[in-house]
Amino acid sequence: MNLNKEGSSIERLSPLESEILLSLMEGRKSLSDLRASIKARDTSILHALKKLDNKRAIYKDTIKHSYSLTNIGHICSIMLNQFSKTSDVLMEMKDYWINHDLSGIPEHLLLRIGALSNLTVVKDTPSDLDAVHRRYLDSLKGSEWVYGVSPVFHSDFAGAIMKILGKGGKVKFVFTKEVLDRTRETIRIKELAKYVKRILIDRNLEIFIGNNLKVGLTVTDKFLSFGLFTLDGAYDYSADLMGSHSQALEWGEELFEYYRENSEKIRLSNIF
């Protein structure tokens, strides 16, 4: 981190300075508080605090003998925290990121990929070739709303979505034209009526057509499922990132909105 300006500079931070800034994100702390959270010697901490004070990143309260972040320090700590989470996500799931096409994730969300730090890579195994899809369908149950991006077709997907609509849930999906056509072929009007009244379809279902969909995404009020294409251009059915952490759900909603804004809404009367 290197912001050079005469009279006020934040030069490259040492690891200890970074730890102090991250610790002070929790609030005002004394030297003993910092020692307990950082596990460093007092002399080392005091030296780092002096350097941070010179950089105007911290404020020293000489009356209360405590330290807190200045506005500059607060901004730096946010950036450090975000970088730390991103590094964790990249390292914990490095095989997944290395072997998949990330071009479908817009840059502003790549920069915040640390929000996925609590997700798990769910994989099919030789003894359970349906593990990913089964867990996906189980996670859909009981959802109050479902938003998604689907570049691939699943024969039982339509039935799961219709059950959610039948219970009054809201559903918004971006499909490719090919996937929408195949999904529509699996839905017979008579069967549809078993689950959903027409008024619920018109009120709670929104369908969009998009081109060049490079992610498989489902986000609900309860969970996120996220899949990608491999580097050779085939969608990877055998591995998904899944989880329920609130930051991941927010990230997923933003990714859905990105695709929704770049797609065309379809009149439901043209589908059913």
Short mmCIF file of C-alpha atoms in Angstrom, two decimals:
data_model
loop_
_atom_site.label_atom_id
_atom_site.label_comp_id
_atom_site.label_asym_id
_atom_site.label_seq_id
_atom_site.Cartn_x
_atom_site.Cartn_y
_atom_site.Cartn_z
CA MET A 1 0.00 0.00 0.00
CA ASN A 2 1.79 3.13 -1.17
CA LEU A 3 0.22 6.59 -1.20
CA ASN A 4 2.89 9.28 -1.45
CA LYS A 5 2.00 12.90 -0.88
CA GLU A 6 4.20 15.58 0.58
CA GLY A 7 3.39 16.20 4.24
CA SER A 8 1.13 13.17 4.57
CA SER A 9 2.27 9.75 3.42
CA ILE A 10 1.18 6.19 3.88
CA GLU A 11 4.21 4.26 2.78
CA ARG A 12 4.42 0.51 2.47
CA LEU A 13 3.10 -1.04 5.67
CA SER A 14 5.06 -3.66 7.57
CA PRO A 15 3.29 -6.89 8.60
CA LEU A 16 3.14 -5.67 12.21
CA GLU A 17 1.70 -2.30 11.21
CA SER A 18 -0.94 -4.12 9.17
CA GLU A 19 -1.81 -6.32 12.15
CA ILE A 20 -2.20 -3.26 14.36
CA LEU A 21 -4.53 -1.55 11.89
CA LEU A 22 -6.66 -4.68 11.59
CA SER A 23 -6.77 -5.04 15.37
CA LEU A 24 -7.84 -1.42 15.81
CA MET A 25 -10.78 -2.04 13.45
CA GLU A 26 -12.41 -3.59 16.53
CA GLY A 27 -12.17 -0.26 18.37
CA ARG A 28 -9.93 1.77 20.66
CA LYS A 29 -7.22 -0.30 22.37
CA SER A 30 -4.48 0.11 24.94
CA LEU A 31 -0.95 -1.22 24.53
CA SER A 32 -1.84 -4.27 26.63
CA ASP A 33 -4.91 -4.91 24.46
CA LEU A 34 -2.75 -4.79 21.33
CA ARG A 35 -0.16 -7.08 22.90
CA ALA A 36 -2.86 -9.64 23.68
CA SER A 37 -4.33 -9.61 20.17
CA ILE A 38 -1.09 -9.40 18.19
CA LYS A 39 1.26 -11.50 20.35
CA ALA A 40 4.28 -9.22 19.85
CA ARG A 41 6.74 -7.55 22.22
CA ASP A 42 5.88 -4.11 23.61
CA THR A 43 8.98 -2.56 22.05
CA SER A 44 8.04 -3.85 18.60
CA ILE A 45 4.44 -2.69 18.95
CA LEU A 46 5.49 0.76 20.19
CA HIS A 47 7.89 1.15 17.28
CA ALA A 48 5.14 0.22 14.80
CA LEU A 49 2.67 2.55 16.55
CA LYS A 50 5.11 5.44 16.23
CA LYS A 51 5.49 4.79 12.50
CA LEU A 52 1.70 4.61 12.07
CA ASP A 53 1.33 7.84 14.04
CA ASN A 54 3.85 9.53 11.71
CA LYS A 55 1.78 8.30 8.77
CA ARG A 56 -1.35 9.75 10.40
CA ALA A 57 -2.99 6.35 10.39
CA ILE A 58 -3.63 6.22 14.14
CA TYR A 59 -4.50 8.62 16.93
CA LYS A 60 -2.84 8.36 20.35
CA ASP A 61 -4.94 9.43 23.33
CA THR A 62 -2.36 10.48 25.92
CA ILE A 63 -4.99 10.81 28.65
CA LYS A 64 -6.61 7.40 28.23
CA HIS A 65 -3.34 5.81 27.07
CA SER A 66 -5.06 4.21 24.10
CA TYR A 67 -4.89 4.12 20.32
CA SER A 68 -7.55 4.39 17.63
CA LEU A 69 -7.75 4.71 13.86
CA THR A 70 -7.82 8.02 12.04
CA ASN A 71 -9.91 8.30 8.89
CA ILE A 72 -6.82 7.38 6.87
CA GLY A 73 -6.15 4.39 9.10
CA HIS A 74 -9.77 3.30 8.89
CA ILE A 75 -9.71 3.27 5.08
CA CYS A 76 -6.39 1.40 5.05
CA SER A 77 -7.71 -1.18 7.52
CA ILE A 78 -10.78 -1.82 5.35
CA MET A 79 -8.54 -2.38 2.34
CA LEU A 80 -6.24 -4.66 4.32
CA ASN A 81 -9.17 -6.67 5.65
CA GLN A 82 -10.59 -7.08 2.16
CA PHE A 83 -7.20 -8.14 0.79
CA SER A 84 -6.79 -10.64 3.63
CA LYS A 85 -10.18 -12.23 2.95
CA THR A 86 -9.47 -12.34 -0.79
CA SER A 87 -6.12 -14.04 -0.20
CA ASP A 88 -7.79 -16.61 2.06
CA VAL A 89 -10.43 -17.40 -0.58
CA LEU A 90 -7.85 -17.74 -3.34
CA MET A 91 -5.57 -19.99 -1.31
CA GLU A 92 -8.26 -22.16 0.30
CA MET A 93 -9.91 -22.87 -3.07
CA LYS A 94 -6.91 -22.36 -5.35
CA ASP A 95 -7.53 -25.49 -7.44
CA TYR A 96 -11.05 -24.33 -8.21
CA TRP A 97 -10.01 -20.82 -9.29
CA ILE A 98 -7.03 -22.03 -11.33
CA ASN A 99 -9.05 -24.55 -13.33
CA HIS A 100 -12.13 -22.46 -14.14
CA ASP A 101 -13.01 -19.54 -16.41
CA LEU A 102 -13.49 -16.37 -14.33
CA SER A 103 -14.41 -14.12 -17.25
CA GLY A 104 -18.09 -14.21 -16.26
CA ILE A 105 -17.42 -12.39 -12.98
CA PRO A 106 -17.29 -8.59 -13.43
CA GLU A 107 -14.20 -6.86 -12.11
CA HIS A 108 -15.94 -5.06 -9.24
CA LEU A 109 -17.09 -8.41 -7.87
CA LEU A 110 -13.73 -10.08 -8.46
CA LEU A 111 -12.27 -7.39 -6.21
CA ARG A 112 -14.76 -8.46 -3.52
CA ILE A 113 -14.38 -12.19 -3.96
CA GLY A 114 -13.32 -12.35 -0.32
CA ALA A 115 -17.06 -12.33 0.45
CA LEU A 116 -17.03 -16.01 -0.54
CA SER A 117 -14.65 -16.95 2.27
CA ASN A 118 -17.23 -19.09 4.08
CA LEU A 119 -18.32 -21.11 1.05
CA THR A 120 -17.49 -24.78 0.55
CA VAL A 121 -16.48 -26.51 -2.67
CA VAL A 122 -19.04 -29.30 -3.07
CA LYS A 123 -17.87 -32.05 -5.45
CA ASP A 124 -19.26 -35.18 -7.03
CA THR A 125 -17.28 -38.32 -6.24
CA PRO A 126 -16.92 -41.66 -8.06
CA SER A 127 -19.27 -43.21 -5.49
CA ASP A 128 -21.74 -40.29 -5.58
CA LEU A 129 -22.05 -38.73 -9.02
CA ASP A 130 -25.12 -36.72 -8.02
CA ALA A 131 -23.79 -35.09 -4.84
CA VAL A 132 -23.67 -31.52 -6.17
CA HIS A 133 -27.11 -31.51 -7.79
CA ARG A 134 -28.78 -33.31 -4.88
CA ARG A 135 -27.44 -30.82 -2.36
CA TYR A 136 -28.49 -27.98 -4.65
CA LEU A 137 -32.10 -29.22 -4.81
CA ASP A 138 -32.18 -29.84 -1.04
CA SER A 139 -30.96 -26.29 -0.41
CA LEU A 140 -33.72 -24.85 -2.61
CA LYS A 141 -36.44 -26.28 -0.39
CA GLY A 142 -38.14 -23.71 1.81
CA SER A 143 -36.66 -20.70 0.02
CA GLU A 144 -38.86 -17.61 0.03
CA TRP A 145 -37.24 -16.20 -3.10
CA VAL A 146 -34.84 -17.51 -5.74
CA TYR A 147 -32.74 -15.51 -8.20
CA GLY A 148 -30.48 -17.19 -10.70
CA VAL A 149 -28.44 -17.34 -13.87
CA SER A 150 -28.59 -20.61 -15.80
CA PRO A 151 -26.47 -21.36 -18.88
CA VAL A 152 -27.23 -25.09 -18.59
CA PHE A 153 -30.35 -27.26 -18.45
CA HIS A 154 -31.48 -29.62 -15.67
CA SER A 155 -34.56 -31.75 -16.30
CA ASP A 156 -35.82 -31.56 -12.70
CA PHE A 157 -35.07 -27.88 -12.20
CA ALA A 158 -38.44 -26.62 -13.47
CA GLY A 159 -40.37 -28.78 -11.01
CA ALA A 160 -38.36 -27.47 -8.06
CA ILE A 161 -38.96 -23.87 -9.10
CA MET A 162 -42.69 -24.45 -9.63
CA LYS A 163 -43.02 -25.76 -6.08
CA ILE A 164 -41.46 -22.55 -4.77
CA LEU A 165 -43.85 -20.47 -6.86
CA GLY A 166 -46.76 -22.57 -5.62
CA LYS A 167 -45.92 -21.57 -2.05
CA GLY A 168 -45.91 -17.88 -2.97
CA GLY A 169 -42.14 -17.53 -3.42
CA LYS A 170 -40.62 -15.05 -5.86
CA VAL A 171 -38.48 -16.37 -8.70
CA LYS A 172 -36.27 -14.42 -11.11
CA PHE A 173 -34.03 -16.21 -13.61
CA VAL A 174 -31.76 -15.32 -16.50
CA PHE A 175 -31.58 -18.13 -19.09
CA THR A 176 -30.00 -18.55 -22.46
CA LYS A 177 -32.65 -18.95 -25.17
CA GLU A 178 -31.70 -22.60 -25.59
CA VAL A 179 -32.08 -23.38 -21.89
CA LEU A 180 -35.40 -21.53 -21.70
CA ASP A 181 -36.74 -23.47 -24.69
CA ARG A 182 -35.77 -26.80 -23.15
CA THR A 183 -37.16 -25.80 -19.75
CA ARG A 184 -40.46 -24.79 -21.34
CA GLU A 185 -40.66 -28.16 -23.10
CA THR A 186 -40.55 -29.95 -19.73
CA ILE A 187 -43.49 -27.97 -18.30
CA ARG A 188 -46.96 -29.09 -19.30
CA ILE A 189 -49.72 -26.63 -18.47
CA LYS A 190 -51.86 -29.29 -16.79
CA GLU A 191 -48.95 -30.32 -14.57
CA LEU A 192 -48.14 -26.70 -13.87
CA ALA A 193 -51.66 -26.14 -12.54
CA LYS A 194 -51.02 -28.75 -9.84
CA TYR A 195 -48.45 -26.48 -8.25
CA VAL A 196 -49.14 -22.91 -9.26
CA LYS A 197 -52.16 -20.72 -9.84
CA ARG A 198 -51.84 -18.49 -12.87
CA ILE A 199 -52.01 -15.36 -10.71
CA LEU A 200 -48.93 -16.50 -8.76
CA ILE A 201 -46.99 -17.03 -11.97
CA ASP A 202 -47.86 -13.57 -13.27
CA ARG A 203 -47.10 -11.92 -9.94
CA ASN A 204 -44.02 -13.76 -8.74
CA LEU A 205 -42.12 -15.04 -11.78
CA GLU A 206 -39.73 -13.01 -13.93
CA ILE A 207 -37.78 -14.54 -16.81
CA PHE A 208 -34.92 -12.92 -18.72
CA ILE A 209 -32.92 -13.97 -21.77
CA GLY A 210 -29.19 -13.33 -21.74
CA ASN A 211 -26.30 -14.08 -24.05
CA ASN A 212 -22.86 -15.44 -23.22
CA LEU A 213 -23.75 -16.53 -19.69
CA LYS A 214 -20.47 -17.63 -18.11
CA VAL A 215 -21.66 -18.51 -14.60
CA GLY A 216 -24.20 -20.83 -13.05
CA LEU A 217 -25.73 -18.97 -10.12
CA THR A 218 -28.57 -19.48 -7.69
CA VAL A 219 -29.01 -17.18 -4.70
CA THR A 220 -31.92 -17.36 -2.28
CA ASP A 221 -32.78 -15.90 1.09
CA LYS A 222 -30.96 -18.90 2.58
CA PHE A 223 -28.08 -20.04 0.39
CA LEU A 224 -25.79 -19.42 -2.58
CA SER A 225 -24.78 -21.94 -5.23
CA PHE A 226 -22.16 -20.83 -7.72
CA GLY A 227 -20.62 -22.73 -10.63
CA LEU A 228 -18.29 -21.96 -13.53
CA PHE A 229 -17.12 -23.27 -16.87
CA THR A 230 -13.78 -25.04 -17.10
CA LEU A 231 -10.95 -23.53 -19.13
CA ASP A 232 -11.82 -25.77 -22.10
CA GLY A 233 -15.31 -24.24 -22.33
CA ALA A 234 -17.41 -27.00 -20.74
CA TYR A 235 -19.68 -26.26 -17.80
CA ASP A 236 -18.44 -28.04 -14.69
CA TYR A 237 -21.43 -29.96 -13.31
CA SER A 238 -19.21 -31.80 -10.83
CA ALA A 239 -18.26 -28.91 -8.53
CA ASP A 240 -20.10 -25.92 -7.05
CA LEU A 241 -19.33 -23.37 -4.39
CA MET A 242 -22.11 -23.43 -1.80
CA GLY A 243 -22.84 -21.68 1.47
CA SER A 244 -25.17 -19.48 3.45
CA HIS A 245 -23.05 -16.63 4.85
CA SER A 246 -24.77 -13.24 4.54
CA GLN A 247 -21.82 -11.60 2.73
CA ALA A 248 -21.82 -14.38 0.13
CA LEU A 249 -25.57 -13.96 -0.40
CA GLU A 250 -25.13 -10.21 -0.97
CA TRP A 251 -22.31 -10.92 -3.43
CA GLY A 252 -24.53 -13.40 -5.24
CA GLU A 253 -27.41 -10.92 -5.46
CA GLU A 254 -25.10 -8.35 -7.01
CA LEU A 255 -23.84 -10.87 -9.56
CA PHE A 256 -27.44 -11.72 -10.45
CA GLU A 257 -28.27 -8.02 -10.87
CA TYR A 258 -25.28 -7.63 -13.18
CA TYR A 259 -26.63 -10.33 -15.48
CA ARG A 260 -30.24 -9.20 -15.16
CA GLU A 261 -29.34 -5.66 -16.20
CA ASN A 262 -27.59 -7.05 -19.28
CA SER A 263 -30.48 -9.25 -20.36
CA GLU A 264 -33.94 -8.89 -21.88
CA LYS A 265 -37.11 -9.48 -19.88
CA ILE A 266 -39.53 -11.92 -21.51
CA ARG A 267 -43.33 -11.61 -21.45
CA LEU A 268 -44.68 -14.63 -19.60
CA SER A 269 -47.60 -14.87 -22.01
CA ASN A 270 -45.03 -15.76 -24.67
CA ILE A 271 -43.81 -18.68 -22.57
CA PHE A 272 -46.85 -20.27 -20.90
#
